[in-house]
């Protein structure tokens, strides 16, 4: 029966989380999508340690320079990283340490066996769950 709830006797039922606006939830979803690529996760982990220029990220991650630059553009557009020109190089840094915590916590969770790892093929298994909110 829809609308009726049964609770475990003696269990404290907490107050619901405070509501968030659709705009806030949408922006948070966009931020998580910007972080949701293995190379971008690796970039954030590198920048958590220290600011880096593109060639340092290329060396550290073993990824081609054009691909690093492309991922940095996505992270910059999402407000995750900022870049500052130093002569011919641009040095990138995280805008906010909260973002590093999101990535680090996700990585640790997976390493501890807390998430099933299953690849998603584009278009298969991907859904936009905003209608579930």
PDB file of N, CA and C in Angstrom, residues 53-91:
ATOM      1  N   UNK A  53      51.984  21.785 -13.740  1.00  0.00           N
ATOM      2  CA  UNK A  53      51.766  22.239 -15.113  1.00  0.00           C
ATOM      3  C   UNK A  53      51.435  21.016 -15.966  1.00  0.00           C
ATOM      4  N   UNK A  54      51.022  21.273 -17.200  1.00  0.00           N
ATOM      5  CA  UNK A  54      50.562  20.195 -18.061  1.00  0.00           C
ATOM      6  C   UNK A  54      51.627  19.116 -18.245  1.00  0.00           C
ATOM      7  N   UNK A  55      52.859  19.512 -18.521  1.00  0.00           N
ATOM      8  CA  UNK A  55      53.885  18.489 -18.781  1.00  0.00           C
ATOM      9  C   UNK A  55      54.155  17.633 -17.547  1.00  0.00           C
ATOM     10  N   UNK A  56      53.993  18.184 -16.355  1.00  0.00           N
ATOM     11  CA  UNK A  56      54.151  17.377 -15.138  1.00  0.00           C
ATOM     12  C   UNK A  56      53.019  16.356 -15.021  1.00  0.00           C
ATOM     13  N   UNK A  57      51.805  16.752 -15.398  1.00  0.00           N
ATOM     14  CA  UNK A  57      50.679  15.816 -15.385  1.00  0.00           C
ATOM     15  C   UNK A  57      50.867  14.730 -16.441  1.00  0.00           C
ATOM     16  N   UNK A  58      51.364  15.117 -17.605  1.00  0.00           N
ATOM     17  CA  UNK A  58      51.647  14.142 -18.665  1.00  0.00           C
ATOM     18  C   UNK A  58      52.640  13.107 -18.154  1.00  0.00           C
ATOM     19  N   UNK A  59      53.739  13.572 -17.549  1.00  0.00           N
ATOM     20  CA  UNK A  59      54.760  12.655 -17.028  1.00  0.00           C
ATOM     21  C   UNK A  59      54.217  11.769 -15.911  1.00  0.00           C
ATOM     22  N   UNK A  60      53.456  12.357 -14.992  1.00  0.00           N
ATOM     23  CA  UNK A  60      52.958  11.610 -13.835  1.00  0.00           C
ATOM     24  C   UNK A  60      51.919  10.566 -14.235  1.00  0.00           C
ATOM     25  N   UNK A  61      51.092  10.885 -15.228  1.00  0.00           N
ATOM     26  CA  UNK A  61      49.967  10.010 -15.565  1.00  0.00           C
ATOM     27  C   UNK A  61      50.199   9.161 -16.804  1.00  0.00           C
ATOM     28  N   UNK A  62      51.230   9.488 -17.576  1.00  0.00           N
ATOM     29  CA  UNK A  62      51.497   8.724 -18.781  1.00  0.00           C
ATOM     30  C   UNK A  62      50.402   8.860 -19.827  1.00  0.00           C
ATOM     31  N   UNK A  63      49.795  10.040 -19.891  1.00  0.00           N
ATOM     32  CA  UNK A  63      48.712  10.320 -20.825  1.00  0.00           C
ATOM     33  C   UNK A  63      49.183  11.414 -21.770  1.00  0.00           C
ATOM     34  N   UNK A  64      48.766  11.342 -23.017  1.00  0.00           N
ATOM     35  CA  UNK A  64      49.192  12.319 -24.020  1.00  0.00           C
ATOM     36  C   UNK A  64      48.779  13.739 -23.638  1.00  0.00           C
ATOM     37  N   UNK A  65      49.619  14.702 -23.998  1.00  0.00           N
ATOM     38  CA  UNK A  65      49.379  16.104 -23.657  1.00  0.00           C
ATOM     39  C   UNK A  65      48.027  16.626 -24.149  1.00  0.00           C
ATOM     40  N   UNK A  66      47.610  16.330 -25.386  1.00  0.00           N
ATOM     41  CA  UNK A  66      46.306  16.848 -25.816  1.00  0.00           C
ATOM     42  C   UNK A  66      45.148  16.333 -24.952  1.00  0.00           C
ATOM     43  N   UNK A  67      45.243  15.084 -24.516  1.00  0.00           N
ATOM     44  CA  UNK A  67      44.193  14.519 -23.675  1.00  0.00           C
ATOM     45  C   UNK A  67      44.192  15.168 -22.295  1.00  0.00           C
ATOM     46  N   UNK A  68      45.368  15.394 -21.715  1.00  0.00           N
ATOM     47  CA  UNK A  68      45.456  16.087 -20.421  1.00  0.00           C
ATOM     48  C   UNK A  68      44.843  17.482 -20.557  1.00  0.00           C
ATOM     49  N   UNK A  69      45.199  18.185 -21.620  1.00  0.00           N
ATOM     50  CA  UNK A  69      44.675  19.538 -21.831  1.00  0.00           C
ATOM     51  C   UNK A  69      43.155  19.532 -21.963  1.00  0.00           C
ATOM     52  N   UNK A  70      42.626  18.547 -22.676  1.00  0.00           N
ATOM     53  CA  UNK A  70      41.178  18.432 -22.840  1.00  0.00           C
ATOM     54  C   UNK A  70      40.496  18.222 -21.482  1.00  0.00           C
ATOM     55  N   UNK A  71      41.031  17.330 -20.679  1.00  0.00           N
ATOM     56  CA  UNK A  71      40.443  17.067 -19.363  1.00  0.00           C
ATOM     57  C   UNK A  71      40.584  18.278 -18.439  1.00  0.00           C
ATOM     58  N   UNK A  72      41.692  18.982 -18.531  1.00  0.00           N
ATOM     59  CA  UNK A  72      41.859  20.204 -17.734  1.00  0.00           C
ATOM     60  C   UNK A  72      40.820  21.251 -18.124  1.00  0.00           C
ATOM     61  N   UNK A  73      40.488  21.351 -19.402  1.00  0.00           N
ATOM     62  CA  UNK A  73      39.454  22.295 -19.846  1.00  0.00           C
ATOM     63  C   UNK A  73      38.114  21.962 -19.201  1.00  0.00           C
ATOM     64  N   UNK A  74      37.778  20.675 -19.151  1.00  0.00           N
ATOM     65  CA  UNK A  74      36.517  20.256 -18.527  1.00  0.00           C
ATOM     66  C   UNK A  74      36.533  20.610 -17.038  1.00  0.00           C
ATOM     67  N   UNK A  75      37.629  20.293 -16.357  1.00  0.00           N
ATOM     68  CA  UNK A  75      37.728  20.583 -14.925  1.00  0.00           C
ATOM     69  C   UNK A  75      37.709  22.080 -14.653  1.00  0.00           C
ATOM     70  N   UNK A  76      38.332  22.850 -15.529  1.00  0.00           N
ATOM     71  CA  UNK A  76      38.343  24.304 -15.366  1.00  0.00           C
ATOM     72  C   UNK A  76      36.939  24.876 -15.579  1.00  0.00           C
ATOM     73  N   UNK A  77      36.243  24.410 -16.605  1.00  0.00           N
ATOM     74  CA  UNK A  77      34.887  24.875 -16.884  1.00  0.00           C
ATOM     75  C   UNK A  77      33.939  24.550 -15.734  1.00  0.00           C
ATOM     76  N   UNK A  78      34.199  23.445 -15.047  1.00  0.00           N
ATOM     77  CA  UNK A  78      33.355  23.026 -13.920  1.00  0.00           C
ATOM     78  C   UNK A  78      33.752  23.721 -12.619  1.00  0.00           C
ATOM     79  N   UNK A  79      34.809  24.523 -12.653  1.00  0.00           N
ATOM     80  CA  UNK A  79      35.244  25.219 -11.449  1.00  0.00           C
ATOM     81  C   UNK A  79      36.025  24.357 -10.487  1.00  0.00           C
ATOM     82  N   UNK A  80      36.566  23.244 -10.988  1.00  0.00           N
ATOM     83  CA  UNK A  80      37.329  22.332 -10.140  1.00  0.00           C
ATOM     84  C   UNK A  80      38.781  22.778 -10.037  1.00  0.00           C
ATOM     85  N   UNK A  81      39.350  23.235 -11.155  1.00  0.00           N
ATOM     86  CA  UNK A  81      40.738  23.681 -11.170  1.00  0.00           C
ATOM     87  C   UNK A  81      40.810  25.110 -11.713  1.00  0.00           C
ATOM     88  N   UNK A  82      41.895  25.756 -11.390  1.00  0.00           N
ATOM     89  CA  UNK A  82      42.197  27.065 -11.978  1.00  0.00           C
ATOM     90  C   UNK A  82      43.627  27.008 -12.487  1.00  0.00           C
ATOM     91  N   UNK A  83      43.914  27.849 -13.445  1.00  0.00           N
ATOM     92  CA  UNK A  83      45.250  27.888 -14.012  1.00  0.00           C
ATOM     93  C   UNK A  83      45.818  29.289 -13.942  1.00  0.00           C
ATOM     94  N   UNK A  84      47.112  29.356 -13.692  1.00  0.00           N
ATOM     95  CA  UNK A  84      47.810  30.639 -13.627  1.00  0.00           C
ATOM     96  C   UNK A  84      49.043  30.558 -14.514  1.00  0.00           C
ATOM     97  N   UNK A  85      49.142  31.520 -15.427  1.00  0.00           N
ATOM     98  CA  UNK A  85      50.259  31.521 -16.369  1.00  0.00           C
ATOM     99  C   UNK A  85      51.535  31.970 -15.669  1.00  0.00           C
ATOM    100  N   UNK A  86      52.607  31.201 -15.897  1.00  0.00           N
ATOM    101  CA  UNK A  86      53.952  31.519 -15.433  1.00  0.00           C
ATOM    102  C   UNK A  86      54.851  31.420 -16.652  1.00  0.00           C
ATOM    103  N   UNK A  87      55.063  32.541 -17.320  1.00  0.00           N
ATOM    104  CA  UNK A  87      55.846  32.516 -18.554  1.00  0.00           C
ATOM    105  C   UNK A  87      55.108  31.744 -19.618  1.00  0.00           C
ATOM    106  N   UNK A  88      55.731  30.684 -20.134  1.00  0.00           N
ATOM    107  CA  UNK A  88      55.124  29.874 -21.196  1.00  0.00           C
ATOM    108  C   UNK A  88      54.253  28.750 -20.652  1.00  0.00           C
ATOM    109  N   UNK A  89      54.266  28.537 -19.354  1.00  0.00           N
ATOM    110  CA  UNK A  89      53.509  27.433 -18.764  1.00  0.00           C
ATOM    111  C   UNK A  89      52.319  27.956 -17.971  1.00  0.00           C
ATOM    112  N   UNK A  90      51.320  27.104 -17.894  1.00  0.00           N
ATOM    113  CA  UNK A  90      50.175  27.361 -17.026  1.00  0.00           C
ATOM    114  C   UNK A  90      50.257  26.348 -15.897  1.00  0.00           C
ATOM    115  N   UNK A  91      50.214  26.850 -14.678  1.00  0.00           N
ATOM    116  CA  UNK A  91      50.256  25.990 -13.495  1.00  0.00           C
ATOM    117  C   UNK A  91      48.820  25.839 -12.992  1.00  0.00           C
TER     118      UNK A  91
END
